[in-house]
mmCIF file of N, CA and C in Angstrom:
data_model
loop_
_atom_site.group_PDB
_atom_site.id
_atom_site.type_symbol
_atom_site.label_atom_id
_atom_site.label_comp_id
_atom_site.label_asym_id
_atom_site.label_seq_id
_atom_site.Cartn_x
_atom_site.Cartn_y
_atom_site.Cartn_z
ATOM 1 N N GLN A 1 3.858 59.770 36.522
ATOM 2 C CA GLN A 1 3.258 58.514 36.940
ATOM 3 C C GLN A 1 2.835 57.685 35.737
ATOM 4 N N VAL A 2 2.941 56.386 35.887
ATOM 5 C CA VAL A 2 2.488 55.447 34.864
ATOM 6 C C VAL A 2 1.584 54.426 35.535
ATOM 7 N N GLN A 3 0.440 54.202 34.954
ATOM 8 C CA GLN A 3 -0.460 53.177 35.465
ATOM 9 C C GLN A 3 -0.441 51.986 34.514
ATOM 10 N N LEU A 4 -0.353 50.805 35.089
ATOM 11 C CA LEU A 4 -0.258 49.577 34.296
ATOM 12 C C LEU A 4 -1.334 48.601 34.759
ATOM 13 N N VAL A 5 -2.083 48.053 33.824
ATOM 14 C CA VAL A 5 -3.140 47.105 34.155
ATOM 15 C C VAL A 5 -2.988 45.870 33.281
ATOM 16 N N GLU A 6 -2.698 44.736 33.934
ATOM 17 C CA GLU A 6 -2.516 43.474 33.206
ATOM 18 C C GLU A 6 -3.846 42.742 33.058
ATOM 19 N N SER A 7 -3.894 41.903 32.049
ATOM 20 C CA SER A 7 -5.031 41.021 31.830
ATOM 21 C C SER A 7 -4.573 39.849 30.975
ATOM 22 N N GLY A 8 -5.415 38.839 30.890
ATOM 23 C CA GLY A 8 -5.137 37.726 29.995
ATOM 24 C C GLY A 8 -4.653 36.459 30.658
ATOM 25 N N GLY A 9 -4.442 36.499 31.957
ATOM 26 C CA GLY A 9 -4.009 35.286 32.637
ATOM 27 C C GLY A 9 -5.118 34.251 32.683
ATOM 28 N N GLY A 10 -4.767 33.055 33.106
ATOM 29 C CA GLY A 10 -5.753 31.991 33.201
ATOM 30 C C GLY A 10 -5.094 30.658 33.456
ATOM 31 N N SER A 11 -5.885 29.609 33.287
ATOM 32 C CA SER A 11 -5.397 28.249 33.496
ATOM 33 C C SER A 11 -5.378 27.513 32.171
ATOM 34 N N VAL A 12 -4.258 26.877 31.878
ATOM 35 C CA VAL A 12 -4.112 26.110 30.640
ATOM 36 C C VAL A 12 -3.368 24.823 30.928
ATOM 37 N N GLN A 13 -3.483 23.889 30.003
ATOM 38 C CA GLN A 13 -2.703 22.664 30.122
ATOM 39 C C GLN A 13 -1.328 22.877 29.501
ATOM 40 N N ALA A 14 -0.397 22.047 29.932
ATOM 41 C CA ALA A 14 0.961 22.110 29.378
ATOM 42 C C ALA A 14 0.904 21.997 27.858
ATOM 43 N N GLY A 15 1.714 22.824 27.208
ATOM 44 C CA GLY A 15 1.726 22.866 25.755
ATOM 45 C C GLY A 15 0.805 23.922 25.169
ATOM 46 N N GLY A 16 -0.044 24.483 26.006
ATOM 47 C CA GLY A 16 -0.991 25.487 25.543
ATOM 48 C C GLY A 16 -0.377 26.868 25.437
ATOM 49 N N SER A 17 -1.220 27.838 25.087
ATOM 50 C CA SER A 17 -0.770 29.215 24.881
ATOM 51 C C SER A 17 -1.674 30.196 25.614
ATOM 52 N N LEU A 18 -1.089 31.319 25.971
ATOM 53 C CA LEU A 18 -1.823 32.447 26.534
ATOM 54 C C LEU A 18 -1.179 33.720 26.027
ATOM 55 N N ARG A 19 -1.970 34.798 25.939
ATOM 56 C CA ARG A 19 -1.417 36.106 25.628
ATOM 57 C C ARG A 19 -1.798 37.066 26.740
ATOM 58 N N LEU A 20 -0.791 37.600 27.388
ATOM 59 C CA LEU A 20 -0.996 38.604 28.416
ATOM 60 C C LEU A 20 -0.964 39.992 27.806
ATOM 61 N N SER A 21 -1.773 40.876 28.353
ATOM 62 C CA SER A 21 -1.801 42.266 27.913
ATOM 63 C C SER A 21 -1.537 43.181 29.094
ATOM 64 N N CYS A 22 -0.939 44.329 28.805
ATOM 65 C CA CYS A 22 -0.678 45.322 29.835
ATOM 66 C C CYS A 22 -1.007 46.694 29.242
ATOM 67 N N ALA A 23 -2.100 47.280 29.710
ATOM 68 C CA ALA A 23 -2.505 48.591 29.224
ATOM 69 C C ALA A 23 -1.815 49.668 30.049
ATOM 70 N N ALA A 24 -1.111 50.550 29.364
ATOM 71 C CA ALA A 24 -0.354 51.597 30.040
ATOM 72 C C ALA A 24 -1.021 52.953 29.847
ATOM 73 N N SER A 25 -0.990 53.757 30.893
ATOM 74 C CA SER A 25 -1.511 55.115 30.826
ATOM 75 C C SER A 25 -0.706 55.992 31.776
ATOM 76 N N GLY A 26 -0.897 57.313 31.649
ATOM 77 C CA GLY A 26 -0.171 58.215 32.517
ATOM 78 C C GLY A 26 0.726 59.144 31.725
ATOM 79 N N SER A 27 1.240 60.135 32.411
ATOM 80 C CA SER A 27 1.973 61.201 31.740
ATOM 81 C C SER A 27 3.476 60.989 31.688
ATOM 82 N N SER A 28 3.992 60.107 32.481
ATOM 83 C CA SER A 28 5.440 59.927 32.512
ATOM 84 C C SER A 28 5.922 59.168 31.287
ATOM 85 N N SER A 29 7.106 59.507 30.839
ATOM 86 C CA SER A 29 7.683 58.799 29.705
ATOM 87 C C SER A 29 8.183 57.435 30.152
ATOM 88 N N ARG A 30 8.315 56.564 29.192
ATOM 89 C CA ARG A 30 8.800 55.209 29.464
ATOM 90 C C ARG A 30 9.956 54.889 28.553
ATOM 91 N N ALA A 31 11.033 54.365 29.105
ATOM 92 C CA ALA A 31 12.171 53.937 28.312
ATOM 93 C C ALA A 31 12.145 52.436 28.082
ATOM 94 N N CYS A 32 11.683 51.696 29.060
ATOM 95 C CA CYS A 32 11.644 50.237 28.992
ATOM 96 C C CYS A 32 10.333 49.740 29.572
ATOM 97 N N MET A 33 9.880 48.634 29.053
ATOM 98 C CA MET A 33 8.755 47.911 29.645
ATOM 99 C C MET A 33 9.129 46.435 29.689
ATOM 100 N N GLY A 34 8.630 45.771 30.711
ATOM 101 C CA GLY A 34 9.010 44.370 30.854
ATOM 102 C C GLY A 34 7.938 43.544 31.527
ATOM 103 N N TRP A 35 8.147 42.251 31.459
ATOM 104 C CA TRP A 35 7.308 41.288 32.163
ATOM 105 C C TRP A 35 8.166 40.556 33.186
ATOM 106 N N PHE A 36 7.625 40.431 34.372
ATOM 107 C CA PHE A 36 8.250 39.686 35.449
ATOM 108 C C PHE A 36 7.252 38.654 35.958
ATOM 109 N N ARG A 37 7.737 37.670 36.699
ATOM 110 C CA ARG A 37 6.832 36.684 37.283
ATOM 111 C C ARG A 37 7.334 36.263 38.650
ATOM 112 N N GLN A 38 6.386 35.823 39.466
ATOM 113 C CA GLN A 38 6.725 35.372 40.808
ATOM 114 C C GLN A 38 5.889 34.158 41.147
ATOM 115 N N ALA A 39 6.588 33.047 41.345
ATOM 116 C CA ALA A 39 5.940 31.815 41.755
ATOM 117 C C ALA A 39 5.880 31.765 43.277
ATOM 118 N N PRO A 40 4.949 30.998 43.832
ATOM 119 C CA PRO A 40 4.841 30.917 45.296
ATOM 120 C C PRO A 40 6.151 30.484 45.939
ATOM 121 N N GLY A 41 6.581 31.233 46.939
ATOM 122 C CA GLY A 41 7.796 30.890 47.657
ATOM 123 C C GLY A 41 9.087 31.251 46.955
ATOM 124 N N LYS A 42 8.963 31.922 45.805
ATOM 125 C CA LYS A 42 10.161 32.291 45.048
ATOM 126 C C LYS A 42 10.239 33.803 44.872
ATOM 127 N N GLU A 43 11.419 34.276 44.524
ATOM 128 C CA GLU A 43 11.600 35.690 44.264
ATOM 129 C C GLU A 43 11.035 36.056 42.894
ATOM 130 N N ARG A 44 10.679 37.308 42.745
ATOM 131 C CA ARG A 44 10.216 37.793 41.450
ATOM 132 C C ARG A 44 11.380 37.795 40.482
ATOM 133 N N GLU A 45 11.136 37.314 39.259
ATOM 134 C CA GLU A 45 12.210 37.213 38.271
ATOM 135 C C GLU A 45 11.791 37.871 36.966
ATOM 136 N N GLY A 46 12.780 38.357 36.240
ATOM 137 C CA GLY A 46 12.507 38.963 34.944
ATOM 138 C C GLY A 46 12.238 37.911 33.891
ATOM 139 N N VAL A 47 11.286 38.192 33.005
ATOM 140 C CA VAL A 47 10.928 37.276 31.929
ATOM 141 C C VAL A 47 11.335 37.852 30.579
ATOM 142 N N ALA A 48 10.946 39.083 30.305
ATOM 143 C CA ALA A 48 11.234 39.694 29.013
ATOM 144 C C ALA A 48 11.209 41.204 29.154
ATOM 145 N N ARG A 49 11.940 41.867 28.244
ATOM 146 C CA ARG A 49 12.028 43.319 28.265
ATOM 147 C C ARG A 49 12.003 43.850 26.841
ATOM 148 N N ILE A 50 11.453 45.034 26.659
ATOM 149 C CA ILE A 50 11.556 45.744 25.393
ATOM 150 C C ILE A 50 11.986 47.175 25.675
ATOM 151 N N VAL A 51 12.992 47.619 24.924
ATOM 152 C CA VAL A 51 13.456 48.998 25.013
ATOM 153 C C VAL A 51 12.678 49.807 23.978
ATOM 154 N N LEU A 52 11.961 50.813 24.421
ATOM 155 C CA LEU A 52 11.017 51.474 23.521
ATOM 156 C C LEU A 52 11.685 52.229 22.382
ATOM 157 N N SER A 53 12.849 52.813 22.615
ATOM 158 C CA SER A 53 13.481 53.629 21.585
ATOM 159 C C SER A 53 14.015 52.799 20.424
ATOM 160 N N THR A 54 14.363 51.550 20.694
ATOM 161 C CA THR A 54 14.977 50.700 19.663
ATOM 162 C C THR A 54 14.157 49.458 19.345
ATOM 163 N N SER A 55 13.133 49.195 20.150
ATOM 164 C CA SER A 55 12.343 47.955 20.062
ATOM 165 C C SER A 55 13.197 46.717 20.300
ATOM 166 N N THR A 56 14.337 46.882 20.919
ATOM 167 C CA THR A 56 15.194 45.747 21.272
ATOM 168 C C THR A 56 14.522 44.924 22.365
ATOM 169 N N THR A 57 14.564 43.621 22.204
ATOM 170 C CA THR A 57 13.961 42.738 23.192
ATOM 171 C C THR A 57 15.011 41.838 23.834
ATOM 172 N N GLN A 58 14.689 41.365 25.014
ATOM 173 C CA GLN A 58 15.571 40.446 25.733
ATOM 174 C C GLN A 58 14.703 39.497 26.536
ATOM 175 N N TYR A 59 15.154 38.247 26.622
ATOM 176 C CA TYR A 59 14.383 37.223 27.321
ATOM 177 C C TYR A 59 15.271 36.470 28.297
ATOM 178 N N THR A 60 14.672 36.012 29.374
ATOM 179 C CA THR A 60 15.396 35.097 30.236
ATOM 180 C C THR A 60 15.501 33.753 29.524
ATOM 181 N N ASP A 61 16.544 33.016 29.801
ATOM 182 C CA ASP A 61 16.840 31.809 29.026
ATOM 183 C C ASP A 61 15.690 30.796 29.034
ATOM 184 N N SER A 62 14.995 30.692 30.136
ATOM 185 C CA SER A 62 13.977 29.645 30.258
ATOM 186 C C SER A 62 12.756 29.871 29.370
ATOM 187 N N VAL A 63 12.603 31.079 28.811
ATOM 188 C CA VAL A 63 11.425 31.340 27.973
ATOM 189 C C VAL A 63 11.792 31.632 26.522
ATOM 190 N N LYS A 64 13.075 31.680 26.208
ATOM 191 C CA LYS A 64 13.488 31.962 24.832
ATOM 192 C C LYS A 64 12.878 30.948 23.879
ATOM 193 N N ASP A 65 12.467 31.426 22.734
ATOM 194 C CA ASP A 65 11.852 30.612 21.678
ATOM 195 C C ASP A 65 10.445 30.141 22.037
ATOM 196 N N ARG A 66 9.935 30.517 23.196
ATOM 197 C CA ARG A 66 8.556 30.182 23.564
ATOM 198 C C ARG A 66 7.706 31.428 23.801
ATOM 199 N N PHE A 67 8.303 32.458 24.349
ATOM 200 C CA PHE A 67 7.578 33.695 24.675
ATOM 201 C C PHE A 67 8.009 34.812 23.738
ATOM 202 N N THR A 68 7.085 35.729 23.446
ATOM 203 C CA THR A 68 7.401 36.887 22.621
ATOM 204 C C THR A 68 6.796 38.135 23.258
ATOM 205 N N ILE A 69 7.639 39.134 23.489
ATOM 206 C CA ILE A 69 7.174 40.414 24.018
ATOM 207 C C ILE A 69 6.997 41.373 22.845
ATOM 208 N N SER A 70 5.932 42.164 22.898
ATOM 209 C CA SER A 70 5.694 43.130 21.836
ATOM 210 C C SER A 70 4.930 44.326 22.398
ATOM 211 N N LEU A 71 4.991 45.421 21.642
ATOM 212 C CA LEU A 71 4.352 46.654 22.088
ATOM 213 C C LEU A 71 3.527 47.243 20.959
ATOM 214 N N ASP A 72 2.275 47.506 21.208
ATOM 215 C CA ASP A 72 1.424 48.225 20.262
ATOM 216 C C ASP A 72 1.382 49.672 20.715
ATOM 217 N N ARG A 73 2.140 50.522 20.016
ATOM 218 C CA ARG A 73 2.257 51.918 20.440
ATOM 219 C C ARG A 73 0.947 52.677 20.238
ATOM 220 N N THR A 74 0.151 52.269 19.276
ATOM 221 C CA THR A 74 -1.115 52.967 19.034
ATOM 222 C C THR A 74 -2.114 52.725 20.158
ATOM 223 N N LYS A 75 -1.985 51.579 20.810
ATOM 224 C CA LYS A 75 -2.887 51.229 21.902
ATOM 225 C C LYS A 75 -2.235 51.379 23.264
ATOM 226 N N ASN A 76 -0.958 51.756 23.285
ATOM 227 C CA ASN A 76 -0.214 51.835 24.552
ATOM 228 C C ASN A 76 -0.338 50.545 25.347
ATOM 229 N N THR A 77 -0.207 49.442 24.639
ATOM 230 C CA THR A 77 -0.397 48.140 25.269
ATOM 231 C C THR A 77 0.791 47.234 25.005
ATOM 232 N N LEU A 78 1.270 46.626 26.077
ATOM 233 C CA LEU A 78 2.364 45.659 26.026
ATOM 234 C C LEU A 78 1.772 44.269 26.044
ATOM 235 N N TYR A 79 2.358 43.371 25.271
ATOM 236 C CA TYR A 79 1.870 41.994 25.203
ATOM 237 C C TYR A 79 2.977 41.007 25.555
ATOM 238 N N LEU A 80 2.560 39.847 26.012
ATOM 239 C CA LEU A 80 3.469 38.720 26.161
ATOM 240 C C LEU A 80 2.749 37.498 25.621
ATOM 241 N N GLN A 81 3.165 37.061 24.455
ATOM 242 C CA GLN A 81 2.628 35.839 23.858
ATOM 243 C C GLN A 81 3.406 34.661 24.414
ATOM 244 N N MET A 82 2.701 33.752 25.050
ATOM 245 C CA MET A 82 3.350 32.610 25.693
ATOM 246 C C MET A 82 2.871 31.324 25.031
ATOM 247 N N ASN A 83 3.787 30.625 24.392
ATOM 248 C CA ASN A 83 3.489 29.357 23.729
ATOM 249 C C ASN A 83 4.219 28.217 24.409
ATOM 250 N N SER A 84 3.791 27.014 24.116
ATOM 251 C CA SER A 84 4.429 25.810 24.677
ATOM 252 C C SER A 84 4.614 25.942 26.188
ATOM 253 N N LEU A 85 3.565 26.330 26.846
ATOM 254 C CA LEU A 85 3.648 26.573 28.286
ATOM 255 C C LEU A 85 3.951 25.296 29.050
ATOM 256 N N LYS A 86 4.702 25.473 30.126
ATOM 257 C CA LYS A 86 5.119 24.371 30.987
ATOM 258 C C LYS A 86 4.603 24.620 32.409
ATOM 259 N N PRO A 87 4.450 23.575 33.203
ATOM 260 C CA PRO A 87 4.010 23.781 34.594
ATOM 261 C C PRO A 87 4.902 24.748 35.364
ATOM 262 N N GLU A 88 6.192 24.765 35.031
ATOM 263 C CA GLU A 88 7.105 25.674 35.733
ATOM 264 C C GLU A 88 6.914 27.133 35.348
ATOM 265 N N ASP A 89 6.071 27.407 34.368
ATOM 266 C CA ASP A 89 5.719 28.786 34.033
ATOM 267 C C ASP A 89 4.624 29.328 34.941
ATOM 268 N N THR A 90 4.059 28.476 35.775
ATOM 269 C CA THR A 90 3.005 28.905 36.684
ATOM 270 C C THR A 90 3.524 29.976 37.633
ATOM 271 N N ALA A 91 2.846 31.117 37.659
ATOM 272 C CA ALA A 91 3.288 32.251 38.482
ATOM 273 C C ALA A 91 2.299 33.396 38.331
ATOM 274 N N MET A 92 2.475 34.391 39.171
ATOM 275 C CA MET A 92 1.811 35.677 38.967
ATOM 276 C C MET A 92 2.714 36.480 38.049
ATOM 277 N N TYR A 93 2.141 36.988 36.977
ATOM 278 C CA TYR A 93 2.913 37.745 36.004
ATOM 279 C C TYR A 93 2.625 39.237 36.164
ATOM 280 N N TYR A 94 3.702 40.020 36.197
ATOM 281 C CA TYR A 94 3.599 41.455 36.406
ATOM 282 C C TYR A 94 4.187 42.214 35.220
ATOM 283 N N CYS A 95 3.518 43.285 34.873
ATOM 284 C CA CYS A 95 4.017 44.231 33.881
ATOM 285 C C CYS A 95 4.752 45.343 34.627
ATOM 286 N N ALA A 96 5.834 45.828 34.051
ATOM 287 C CA ALA A 96 6.613 46.880 34.696
ATOM 288 C C ALA A 96 7.111 47.873 33.661
ATOM 289 N N ALA A 97 7.383 49.084 34.125
ATOM 290 C CA ALA A 97 7.898 50.130 33.241
ATOM 291 C C ALA A 97 8.842 51.041 34.014
ATOM 292 N N ASP A 98 9.748 51.673 33.259
ATOM 293 C CA ASP A 98 10.654 52.630 33.880
ATOM 294 C C ASP A 98 11.101 53.642 32.847
ATOM 295 N N SER A 99 11.455 54.825 33.318
ATOM 296 C CA SER A 99 11.862 55.891 32.410
ATOM 297 C C SER A 99 13.369 56.076 32.333
ATOM 298 N N ARG A 100 14.109 55.343 33.141
ATOM 299 C CA ARG A 100 15.560 55.546 33.217
ATOM 300 C C ARG A 100 16.260 54.627 32.216
ATOM 301 N N TRP A 101 16.435 55.135 31.000
ATOM 302 C CA TRP A 101 16.986 54.318 29.914
ATOM 303 C C TRP A 101 18.336 53.720 30.288
ATOM 304 N N ALA A 102 19.207 54.516 30.886
ATOM 305 C CA ALA A 102 20.549 54.038 31.222
ATOM 306 C C ALA A 102 20.505 52.865 32.195
ATOM 307 N N LEU A 103 19.446 52.793 32.980
ATOM 308 C CA LEU A 103 19.337 51.748 33.994
ATOM 309 C C LEU A 103 18.650 50.508 33.463
ATOM 310 N N CYS A 104 17.576 50.700 32.703
ATOM 311 C CA CYS A 104 16.725 49.560 32.356
ATOM 312 C C CYS A 104 16.974 48.979 30.969
ATOM 313 N N SER A 105 17.798 49.611 30.149
ATOM 314 C CA SER A 105 17.896 49.201 28.753
ATOM 315 C C SER A 105 18.945 48.132 28.468
ATOM 316 N N SER A 106 19.738 47.787 29.439
ATOM 317 C CA SER A 106 20.780 46.798 29.182
ATOM 318 C C SER A 106 21.016 45.970 30.430
ATOM 319 N N GLY A 107 21.783 44.921 30.277
ATOM 320 C CA GLY A 107 22.069 44.056 31.402
ATOM 321 C C GLY A 107 20.896 43.146 31.729
ATOM 322 N N PRO A 108 21.002 42.418 32.802
ATOM 323 C CA PRO A 108 19.927 41.488 33.174
ATOM 324 C C PRO A 108 18.661 42.225 33.592
ATOM 325 N N LEU A 109 17.538 41.499 33.506
ATOM 326 C CA LEU A 109 16.267 42.066 33.940
ATOM 327 C C LEU A 109 16.239 42.062 35.467
ATOM 328 N N VAL A 110 16.220 43.242 36.043
ATOM 329 C CA VAL A 110 16.316 43.384 37.487
ATOM 330 C C VAL A 110 15.072 44.096 38.007
ATOM 331 N N VAL A 111 14.476 43.509 39.030
ATOM 332 C CA VAL A 111 13.261 44.100 39.612
ATOM 333 C C VAL A 111 13.499 45.544 40.031
ATOM 334 N N GLY A 112 14.641 45.808 40.626
ATOM 335 C CA GLY A 112 14.938 47.132 41.142
ATOM 336 C C GLY A 112 15.105 48.204 40.091
ATOM 337 N N ASP A 113 15.204 47.832 38.807
ATOM 338 C CA ASP A 113 15.353 48.811 37.739
ATOM 339 C C ASP A 113 14.018 49.371 37.269
ATOM 340 N N TYR A 114 12.925 48.901 37.843
ATOM 341 C CA TYR A 114 11.596 49.306 37.401
ATOM 342 C C TYR A 114 10.824 49.933 38.554
ATOM 343 N N VAL A 115 10.267 51.100 38.278
ATOM 344 C CA VAL A 115 9.546 51.836 39.308
ATOM 345 C C VAL A 115 8.049 51.559 39.259
ATOM 346 N N TYR A 116 7.532 51.425 38.048
ATOM 347 C CA TYR A 116 6.081 51.287 37.877
ATOM 348 C C TYR A 116 5.705 49.828 37.671
ATOM 349 N N TRP A 117 4.677 49.399 38.395
ATOM 350 C CA TRP A 117 4.254 47.998 38.371
ATOM 351 C C TRP A 117 2.738 47.889 38.281
ATOM 352 N N GLY A 118 2.290 46.851 37.598
ATOM 353 C CA GLY A 118 0.880 46.514 37.601
ATOM 354 C C GLY A 118 0.539 45.631 38.788
ATOM 355 N N GLN A 119 -0.720 45.228 38.852
ATOM 356 C CA GLN A 119 -1.187 44.444 39.992
ATOM 357 C C GLN A 119 -0.970 42.947 39.794
ATOM 358 N N GLY A 120 -0.674 42.531 38.573
ATOM 359 C CA GLY A 120 -0.386 41.136 38.297
ATOM 360 C C GLY A 120 -1.570 40.377 37.743
ATOM 361 N N THR A 121 -1.276 39.329 37.004
ATOM 362 C CA THR A 121 -2.294 38.425 36.483
ATOM 363 C C THR A 121 -1.759 37.003 36.626
ATOM 364 N N GLN A 122 -2.606 36.100 37.107
ATOM 365 C CA GLN A 122 -2.176 34.746 37.442
ATOM 366 C C GLN A 122 -2.183 33.845 36.209
ATOM 367 N N VAL A 123 -1.106 33.110 36.051
ATOM 368 C CA VAL A 123 -1.003 32.085 35.005
ATOM 369 C C VAL A 123 -0.759 30.741 35.688
ATOM 370 N N THR A 124 -1.611 29.772 35.403
ATOM 371 C CA THR A 124 -1.482 28.441 35.970
ATOM 372 C C THR A 124 -1.435 27.418 34.842
ATOM 373 N N VAL A 125 -0.373 26.623 34.830
ATOM 374 C CA VAL A 125 -0.194 25.610 33.788
ATOM 375 C C VAL A 125 -0.215 24.237 34.450
ATOM 376 N N SER A 126 -1.140 23.409 34.034
ATOM 377 C CA SER A 126 -1.266 22.079 34.618
ATOM 378 C C SER A 126 -0.648 21.035 33.689
ATOM 379 N N SER A 127 -0.146 19.971 34.296
ATOM 380 C CA SER A 127 0.508 18.919 33.502
ATOM 381 C C SER A 127 -0.483 17.863 33.045
#
């Protein structure tokens, strides 16, 4: 089992920045960790992923060059630094993890590739 607890969400104006944190605990190993988001009335979508064995990262096109995913292994904490925020970034942001390297380490960010999920943290960007 892996427990994930997000924090750091809030309300900002367009152009502002936020840093989300995800504290991980539990005995199960993790191959990948990622950030997903879900806006009202929309499906949950992948935002960014990091493969733990290689530190390889991947981003969805809409956040490239604005968001940065990182992992502090000493603190078992995943981060998402979000800069130049836009109103369309408004969503509930979720941290996710999975141990199946062959499934989660390549290809598009897919909700179904992740077993462990946090409770989410709300990000609201006003224009």
